[in-house]
Amino acid sequence: GQQLNQSPQSMFIQEGEDVSMNCTSSSIFNTWLWYKQDPGEGPVLLIALYKAGELTSNGRLTAQFGITRKDSFLNISASIPSDVGIYFCAGLNYGGSQGNLIFGKGTKLSVKP
Amino acid sequence: NAGVTQTPKFHILKTGQSMTLQCAQDMNHGYLSWYRQDPGMGLRRIHYSVAAGITDKGEVPDGYNVSRSNTEDFPLRLESAAPSQTSVYFCASSHVGVSTEAFFGQGTRLTVV
């Protein structure tokens, strides 16, 4: 089946640092979504991308839909402690009567000790 | 607006027992789906529905049943629970369409012993 390769798996941040993570796939997607999940909660949608090449911001977060439609990245600028959590990318494709969200395995953001 | 509501939040089940996980949405969304989240596996779709009376299998449907009698509710049933079904289960909701983002409930953490 389709798979998304999300990297890095985990990273440590210091307050004020910029953070980058990305997702790649061997398949084309029509939509890329980025979610954040806090412990004990469901994923919360951060950014949705609908067109190849699209660059979208949400506060300190910026995400891009790759030109090839096989990748996407998420940047967080000037990180703050509440950015800690797990970030998931998800690709949406046309499958049957309703698109199927394919999720990456997540990037876990932690604070540097 | 409550969004997507899942009950219960936690449950422990014995092998062979049956259980129904509840999902309700109040956003008038047509599309509802169930995902399970396992460590290192990301989220995988179990079953989904695009309208009342219509359900279909996702990526990992074995051992689970669903029904959709109205727009709001989409229960997930485990007829004979197995330890392999220990997981965190999420219900997701969105408008019907091929490029729409999904909103998630807070999850049900299920342990099968």
PDB file of C-alpha atoms in Angstrom:
ATOM      1  CA  GLY A   1       0.000   0.000   0.000  1.00  0.00           C
ATOM      2  CA  GLN A   2       0.942   3.650  -0.056  1.00  0.00           C
ATOM      3  CA  GLN A   3       3.414   4.842   2.515  1.00  0.00           C
ATOM      4  CA  LEU A   4       4.657   8.152   3.737  1.00  0.00           C
ATOM      5  CA  ASN A   5       8.205   8.538   4.979  1.00  0.00           C
ATOM      6  CA  GLN A   6       8.280  11.221   7.626  1.00  0.00           C
ATOM      7  CA  SER A   7      11.535  12.560   8.996  1.00  0.00           C
ATOM      8  CA  PRO A   8      13.054  13.074  11.382  1.00  0.00           C
ATOM      9  CA  GLN A   9      11.427  10.568  13.746  1.00  0.00           C
ATOM     10  CA  SER A  10      12.269  12.752  16.694  1.00  0.00           C
ATOM     11  CA  MET A  11      14.086  15.928  17.494  1.00  0.00           C
ATOM     12  CA  PHE A  12      14.983  18.076  20.425  1.00  0.00           C
ATOM     13  CA  ILE A  13      14.386  21.775  20.327  1.00  0.00           C
ATOM     14  CA  GLN A  14      15.595  24.704  22.301  1.00  0.00           C
ATOM     15  CA  GLU A  15      13.264  27.628  22.682  1.00  0.00           C
ATOM     16  CA  GLY A  16      13.752  30.073  19.847  1.00  0.00           C
ATOM     17  CA  GLU A  17      15.109  27.552  17.351  1.00  0.00           C
ATOM     18  CA  ASP A  18      13.568  26.945  13.946  1.00  0.00           C
ATOM     19  CA  VAL A  19      12.353  23.415  13.220  1.00  0.00           C
ATOM     20  CA  SER A  20      11.928  21.587   9.926  1.00  0.00           C
ATOM     21  CA  MET A  21      10.340  18.251   9.128  1.00  0.00           C
ATOM     22  CA  ASN A  22       9.219  16.633   5.911  1.00  0.00           C
ATOM     23  CA  CYS A  23       7.274  13.826   4.321  1.00  0.00           C
ATOM     24  CA  THR A  24       7.997  11.996   1.111  1.00  0.00           C
ATOM     25  CA  SER A  25       6.108   9.373  -0.815  1.00  0.00           C
ATOM     26  CA  SER A  26       6.481   7.296  -3.942  1.00  0.00           C
ATOM     27  CA  SER A  27       2.840   8.125  -4.747  1.00  0.00           C
ATOM     28  CA  ILE A  28       1.147  11.345  -5.790  1.00  0.00           C
ATOM     29  CA  PHE A  29      -1.288  12.988  -3.396  1.00  0.00           C
ATOM     30  CA  ASN A  30      -4.007  15.535  -4.103  1.00  0.00           C
ATOM     31  CA  THR A  31      -3.915  17.105  -0.647  1.00  0.00           C
ATOM     32  CA  TRP A  32      -1.327  17.295   2.098  1.00  0.00           C
ATOM     33  CA  LEU A  33      -2.328  17.864   5.708  1.00  0.00           C
ATOM     34  CA  TRP A  34      -0.248  18.531   8.795  1.00  0.00           C
ATOM     35  CA  TYR A  35      -1.526  17.616  12.254  1.00  0.00           C
ATOM     36  CA  LYS A  36      -0.222  18.027  15.776  1.00  0.00           C
ATOM     37  CA  GLN A  37      -1.046  15.593  18.550  1.00  0.00           C
ATOM     38  CA  ASP A  38      -0.618  16.321  22.246  1.00  0.00           C
ATOM     39  CA  PRO A  39      -0.466  13.460  24.774  1.00  0.00           C
ATOM     40  CA  GLY A  40      -3.887  11.939  25.394  1.00  0.00           C
ATOM     41  CA  GLU A  41      -5.531  13.983  22.649  1.00  0.00           C
ATOM     42  CA  GLY A  42      -6.555  13.455  19.067  1.00  0.00           C
ATOM     43  CA  PRO A  43      -4.634  14.983  16.148  1.00  0.00           C
ATOM     44  CA  VAL A  44      -5.462  18.616  15.518  1.00  0.00           C
ATOM     45  CA  LEU A  45      -5.259  20.015  12.009  1.00  0.00           C
ATOM     46  CA  LEU A  46      -2.567  22.691  11.585  1.00  0.00           C
ATOM     47  CA  ILE A  47      -2.354  23.322   7.850  1.00  0.00           C
ATOM     48  CA  ALA A  48      -4.041  21.962   4.721  1.00  0.00           C
ATOM     49  CA  LEU A  49      -2.447  22.194   1.264  1.00  0.00           C
ATOM     50  CA  TYR A  50      -4.427  21.640  -1.922  1.00  0.00           C
ATOM     51  CA  LYS A  51      -2.220  22.593  -4.857  1.00  0.00           C
ATOM     52  CA  ALA A  52       1.241  21.576  -5.975  1.00  0.00           C
ATOM     53  CA  GLY A  53       3.705  24.336  -5.105  1.00  0.00           C
ATOM     54  CA  GLU A  54       1.344  25.906  -2.560  1.00  0.00           C
ATOM     55  CA  LEU A  55       3.005  27.574   0.407  1.00  0.00           C
ATOM     56  CA  THR A  56       0.743  28.243   3.385  1.00  0.00           C
ATOM     57  CA  SER A  57       1.375  29.793   6.774  1.00  0.00           C
ATOM     58  CA  ASN A  58      -0.457  29.552  10.069  1.00  0.00           C
ATOM     59  CA  GLY A  59       1.240  31.847  12.565  1.00  0.00           C
ATOM     60  CA  ARG A  60       4.780  30.550  13.074  1.00  0.00           C
ATOM     61  CA  LEU A  61       4.072  27.459  10.988  1.00  0.00           C
ATOM     62  CA  THR A  62       4.735  27.274   7.267  1.00  0.00           C
ATOM     63  CA  ALA A  63       4.059  24.269   5.061  1.00  0.00           C
ATOM     64  CA  GLN A  64       4.586  23.587   1.377  1.00  0.00           C
ATOM     65  CA  PHE A  65       3.030  21.148  -1.081  1.00  0.00           C
ATOM     66  CA  GLY A  66       5.889  19.824  -3.234  1.00  0.00           C
ATOM     67  CA  ILE A  67       5.880  20.479  -6.959  1.00  0.00           C
ATOM     68  CA  THR A  68       6.041  16.761  -7.730  1.00  0.00           C
ATOM     69  CA  ARG A  69       3.033  16.205  -5.390  1.00  0.00           C
ATOM     70  CA  LYS A  70       5.066  13.496  -3.663  1.00  0.00           C
ATOM     71  CA  ASP A  71       6.361  15.522  -0.754  1.00  0.00           C
ATOM     72  CA  SER A  72       5.609  18.230   1.761  1.00  0.00           C
ATOM     73  CA  PHE A  73       7.488  20.023   4.499  1.00  0.00           C
ATOM     74  CA  LEU A  74       6.578  21.850   7.674  1.00  0.00           C
ATOM     75  CA  ASN A  75       8.646  24.588   9.279  1.00  0.00           C
ATOM     76  CA  ILE A  76       8.154  26.021  12.745  1.00  0.00           C
ATOM     77  CA  SER A  77       9.920  29.299  13.372  1.00  0.00           C
ATOM     78  CA  ALA A  78      11.106  30.533  16.758  1.00  0.00           C
ATOM     79  CA  SER A  79       9.878  27.472  18.641  1.00  0.00           C
ATOM     80  CA  ILE A  80       8.254  27.804  22.046  1.00  0.00           C
ATOM     81  CA  PRO A  81       7.715  25.141  24.749  1.00  0.00           C
ATOM     82  CA  SER A  82       4.100  24.497  23.732  1.00  0.00           C
ATOM     83  CA  ASP A  83       5.310  23.339  20.309  1.00  0.00           C
ATOM     84  CA  VAL A  84       6.299  20.062  21.960  1.00  0.00           C
ATOM     85  CA  GLY A  85       4.222  17.152  20.687  1.00  0.00           C
ATOM     86  CA  ILE A  86       3.976  14.759  17.772  1.00  0.00           C
ATOM     87  CA  TYR A  87       3.529  16.150  14.271  1.00  0.00           C
ATOM     88  CA  PHE A  88       1.967  14.026  11.566  1.00  0.00           C
ATOM     89  CA  CYS A  89       1.823  14.567   7.871  1.00  0.00           C
ATOM     90  CA  ALA A  90      -1.045  13.004   5.961  1.00  0.00           C
ATOM     91  CA  GLY A  91      -1.598  12.621   2.254  1.00  0.00           C
ATOM     92  CA  LEU A  92      -5.066  12.415   0.791  1.00  0.00           C
ATOM     93  CA  ASN A  93      -5.769  10.682  -2.467  1.00  0.00           C
ATOM     94  CA  TYR A  94      -8.754   9.721  -4.524  1.00  0.00           C
ATOM     95  CA  GLY A  95      -9.674   6.228  -3.448  1.00  0.00           C
ATOM     96  CA  GLY A  96     -13.080   4.767  -4.162  1.00  0.00           C
ATOM     97  CA  SER A  97     -15.956   6.922  -3.007  1.00  0.00           C
ATOM     98  CA  GLN A  98     -13.949   8.884  -0.464  1.00  0.00           C
ATOM     99  CA  GLY A  99     -10.327   9.797  -0.218  1.00  0.00           C
ATOM    100  CA  ASN A 100      -8.144   7.851   2.133  1.00  0.00           C
ATOM    101  CA  LEU A 101      -5.823   9.702   4.487  1.00  0.00           C
ATOM    102  CA  ILE A 102      -2.394   8.086   4.584  1.00  0.00           C
ATOM    103  CA  PHE A 103      -0.425   9.116   7.655  1.00  0.00           C
ATOM    104  CA  GLY A 104       3.284   9.377   8.255  1.00  0.00           C
ATOM    105  CA  LYS A 105       4.609   7.846  11.464  1.00  0.00           C
ATOM    106  CA  GLY A 106       5.124  11.185  13.109  1.00  0.00           C
ATOM    107  CA  THR A 107       7.906  13.488  14.245  1.00  0.00           C
ATOM    108  CA  LYS A 108       8.191  13.807  17.996  1.00  0.00           C
ATOM    109  CA  LEU A 109       9.316  17.206  19.186  1.00  0.00           C
ATOM    110  CA  SER A 110      10.826  17.374  22.660  1.00  0.00           C
ATOM    111  CA  VAL A 111      12.559  20.068  24.658  1.00  0.00           C
ATOM    112  CA  LYS A 112      16.331  19.839  25.015  1.00  0.00           C
ATOM    113  CA  PRO A 113      17.267  18.923  28.571  1.00  0.00           C
TER     114      PRO A 113
ATOM    115  CA  ASN B   1     -20.272  22.751  19.127  1.00  0.00           C
ATOM    116  CA  ALA B   2     -18.667  19.643  20.562  1.00  0.00           C
ATOM    117  CA  GLY B   3     -17.138  18.521  17.251  1.00  0.00           C
ATOM    118  CA  VAL B   4     -16.325  14.813  17.366  1.00  0.00           C
ATOM    119  CA  THR B   5     -17.113  13.062  20.647  1.00  0.00           C
ATOM    120  CA  GLN B   6     -15.794   9.622  21.489  1.00  0.00           C
ATOM    121  CA  THR B   7     -16.766   7.446  24.428  1.00  0.00           C
ATOM    122  CA  PRO B   8     -15.373   5.920  26.513  1.00  0.00           C
ATOM    123  CA  LYS B   9     -11.925   7.536  26.875  1.00  0.00           C
ATOM    124  CA  PHE B  10     -10.409   4.419  28.416  1.00  0.00           C
ATOM    125  CA  HIS B  11     -11.475   0.793  28.677  1.00  0.00           C
ATOM    126  CA  ILE B  12     -10.018  -2.563  29.621  1.00  0.00           C
ATOM    127  CA  LEU B  13     -11.509  -5.608  27.967  1.00  0.00           C
ATOM    128  CA  LYS B  14     -10.871  -9.306  28.421  1.00  0.00           C
ATOM    129  CA  THR B  15      -9.988 -11.455  25.422  1.00  0.00           C
ATOM    130  CA  GLY B  16     -13.150 -12.704  23.751  1.00  0.00           C
ATOM    131  CA  GLN B  17     -15.405  -9.997  25.156  1.00  0.00           C
ATOM    132  CA  SER B  18     -17.339  -7.659  22.907  1.00  0.00           C
ATOM    133  CA  MET B  19     -17.504  -3.908  23.025  1.00  0.00           C
ATOM    134  CA  THR B  20     -18.795  -0.912  21.110  1.00  0.00           C
ATOM    135  CA  LEU B  21     -16.819   2.303  20.820  1.00  0.00           C
ATOM    136  CA  GLN B  22     -19.025   5.313  20.278  1.00  0.00           C
ATOM    137  CA  CYS B  23     -18.429   8.228  17.927  1.00  0.00           C
ATOM    138  CA  ALA B  24     -20.758  11.178  17.459  1.00  0.00           C
ATOM    139  CA  GLN B  25     -20.294  14.365  15.436  1.00  0.00           C
ATOM    140  CA  ASP B  26     -22.402  17.515  15.441  1.00  0.00           C
ATOM    141  CA  MET B  27     -20.896  19.281  12.427  1.00  0.00           C
ATOM    142  CA  ASN B  28     -23.295  17.780   9.872  1.00  0.00           C
ATOM    143  CA  HIS B  29     -20.383  15.998   8.229  1.00  0.00           C
ATOM    144  CA  GLY B  30     -21.138  13.166   5.855  1.00  0.00           C
ATOM    145  CA  TYR B  31     -17.847  11.336   6.093  1.00  0.00           C
ATOM    146  CA  LEU B  32     -16.907   9.462   9.265  1.00  0.00           C
ATOM    147  CA  SER B  33     -14.025   7.084   9.734  1.00  0.00           C
ATOM    148  CA  TRP B  34     -12.290   5.042  12.390  1.00  0.00           C
ATOM    149  CA  TYR B  35      -8.511   4.891  12.786  1.00  0.00           C
ATOM    150  CA  ARG B  36      -6.297   2.981  15.127  1.00  0.00           C
ATOM    151  CA  GLN B  37      -2.987   4.354  16.333  1.00  0.00           C
ATOM    152  CA  ASP B  38      -0.193   2.033  17.345  1.00  0.00           C
ATOM    153  CA  PRO B  39       3.373   2.922  18.364  1.00  0.00           C
ATOM    154  CA  GLY B  40       5.624   3.220  15.327  1.00  0.00           C
ATOM    155  CA  MET B  41       2.709   2.610  12.944  1.00  0.00           C
ATOM    156  CA  GLY B  42       1.029   5.967  12.675  1.00  0.00           C
ATOM    157  CA  LEU B  43      -2.732   6.037  12.135  1.00  0.00           C
ATOM    158  CA  ARG B  44      -4.417   3.423   9.989  1.00  0.00           C
ATOM    159  CA  ARG B  45      -7.997   3.537   8.759  1.00  0.00           C
ATOM    160  CA  ILE B  46     -10.261   0.700   9.905  1.00  0.00           C
ATOM    161  CA  HIS B  47     -13.674   1.466   8.377  1.00  0.00           C
ATOM    162  CA  TYR B  48     -15.380   4.493   6.952  1.00  0.00           C
ATOM    163  CA  SER B  49     -18.772   5.778   5.890  1.00  0.00           C
ATOM    164  CA  VAL B  50     -19.799   8.511   3.463  1.00  0.00           C
ATOM    165  CA  ALA B  51     -23.475   8.564   4.452  1.00  0.00           C
ATOM    166  CA  ALA B  52     -26.050   6.803   6.558  1.00  0.00           C
ATOM    167  CA  GLY B  53     -26.465   3.240   5.369  1.00  0.00           C
ATOM    168  CA  ILE B  54     -23.124   3.189   3.508  1.00  0.00           C
ATOM    169  CA  THR B  55     -19.956   1.759   5.030  1.00  0.00           C
ATOM    170  CA  ASP B  56     -16.743   0.439   3.577  1.00  0.00           C
ATOM    171  CA  LYS B  57     -13.517  -1.207   4.691  1.00  0.00           C
ATOM    172  CA  GLY B  58     -10.324   0.662   5.286  1.00  0.00           C
ATOM    173  CA  GLU B  59      -6.774  -0.598   5.547  1.00  0.00           C
ATOM    174  CA  VAL B  60      -7.179  -2.781   8.675  1.00  0.00           C
ATOM    175  CA  PRO B  61     -10.848  -3.873   8.959  1.00  0.00           C
ATOM    176  CA  ASP B  62     -10.469  -7.436  10.299  1.00  0.00           C
ATOM    177  CA  GLY B  63     -12.067  -7.969  13.705  1.00  0.00           C
ATOM    178  CA  TYR B  64     -14.167  -4.809  13.538  1.00  0.00           C
ATOM    179  CA  ASN B  65     -17.709  -4.005  12.434  1.00  0.00           C
ATOM    180  CA  VAL B  66     -19.405  -0.683  11.867  1.00  0.00           C
ATOM    181  CA  SER B  67     -22.880   0.589  11.118  1.00  0.00           C
ATOM    182  CA  ARG B  68     -24.249   4.015  10.198  1.00  0.00           C
ATOM    183  CA  SER B  69     -27.944   4.520  10.905  1.00  0.00           C
ATOM    184  CA  ASN B  70     -27.867   8.336  10.900  1.00  0.00           C
ATOM    185  CA  THR B  71     -25.578  11.269  10.078  1.00  0.00           C
ATOM    186  CA  GLU B  72     -24.312  11.855  13.602  1.00  0.00           C
ATOM    187  CA  ASP B  73     -23.241   8.451  14.921  1.00  0.00           C
ATOM    188  CA  PHE B  74     -20.717   5.874  13.781  1.00  0.00           C
ATOM    189  CA  PRO B  75     -20.131   3.114  16.350  1.00  0.00           C
ATOM    190  CA  LEU B  76     -17.237   0.658  16.054  1.00  0.00           C
ATOM    191  CA  ARG B  77     -17.884  -2.835  17.339  1.00  0.00           C
ATOM    192  CA  LEU B  78     -15.402  -5.458  18.446  1.00  0.00           C
ATOM    193  CA  GLU B  79     -17.288  -8.751  18.532  1.00  0.00           C
ATOM    194  CA  SER B  80     -14.557 -10.878  20.132  1.00  0.00           C
ATOM    195  CA  ALA B  81     -11.666  -8.774  21.326  1.00  0.00           C
ATOM    196  CA  ALA B  82      -8.074  -9.941  20.912  1.00  0.00           C
ATOM    197  CA  PRO B  83      -4.878  -8.583  22.521  1.00  0.00           C
ATOM    198  CA  SER B  84      -3.789  -7.394  19.041  1.00  0.00           C
ATOM    199  CA  GLN B  85      -6.649  -4.911  19.203  1.00  0.00           C
ATOM    200  CA  THR B  86      -5.048  -3.074  22.091  1.00  0.00           C
ATOM    201  CA  SER B  87      -4.645   0.387  20.629  1.00  0.00           C
ATOM    202  CA  VAL B  88      -5.835   3.955  20.690  1.00  0.00           C
ATOM    203  CA  TYR B  89      -8.865   4.433  18.470  1.00  0.00           C
ATOM    204  CA  PHE B  90      -9.791   7.705  16.808  1.00  0.00           C
ATOM    205  CA  CYS B  91     -12.926   8.705  15.025  1.00  0.00           C
ATOM    206  CA  ALA B  92     -12.551  11.345  12.319  1.00  0.00           C
ATOM    207  CA  SER B  93     -15.141  13.458  10.562  1.00  0.00           C
ATOM    208  CA  SER B  94     -15.187  15.607   7.441  1.00  0.00           C
ATOM    209  CA  HIS B  95     -17.397  16.851   4.649  1.00  0.00           C
ATOM    210  CA  VAL B  96     -17.798  14.391   1.807  1.00  0.00           C
ATOM    211  CA  GLY B  97     -15.389  15.161  -0.992  1.00  0.00           C
ATOM    212  CA  VAL B  98     -11.981  14.179  -2.165  1.00  0.00           C
ATOM    213  CA  SER B  99      -9.980  17.058  -0.762  1.00  0.00           C
ATOM    214  CA  THR B 100     -11.340  17.803   2.662  1.00  0.00           C
ATOM    215  CA  GLU B 101      -9.496  17.742   5.914  1.00  0.00           C
ATOM    216  CA  ALA B 102     -10.566  15.460   8.752  1.00  0.00           C
ATOM    217  CA  PHE B 103     -11.283  16.478  12.339  1.00  0.00           C
ATOM    218  CA  PHE B 104     -10.505  13.957  15.046  1.00  0.00           C
ATOM    219  CA  GLY B 105     -12.087  13.024  18.343  1.00  0.00           C
ATOM    220  CA  GLN B 106     -10.016  12.732  21.514  1.00  0.00           C
ATOM    221  CA  GLY B 107      -9.600   8.982  21.197  1.00  0.00           C
ATOM    222  CA  THR B 108     -10.439   5.804  23.107  1.00  0.00           C
ATOM    223  CA  ARG B 109      -7.555   3.949  24.697  1.00  0.00           C
ATOM    224  CA  LEU B 110      -8.483   0.273  24.653  1.00  0.00           C
ATOM    225  CA  THR B 111      -6.535  -2.482  26.369  1.00  0.00           C
ATOM    226  CA  VAL B 112      -7.384  -6.117  25.737  1.00  0.00           C
ATOM    227  CA  VAL B 113      -5.969  -8.479  28.348  1.00  0.00           C
TER     228      VAL B 113
END
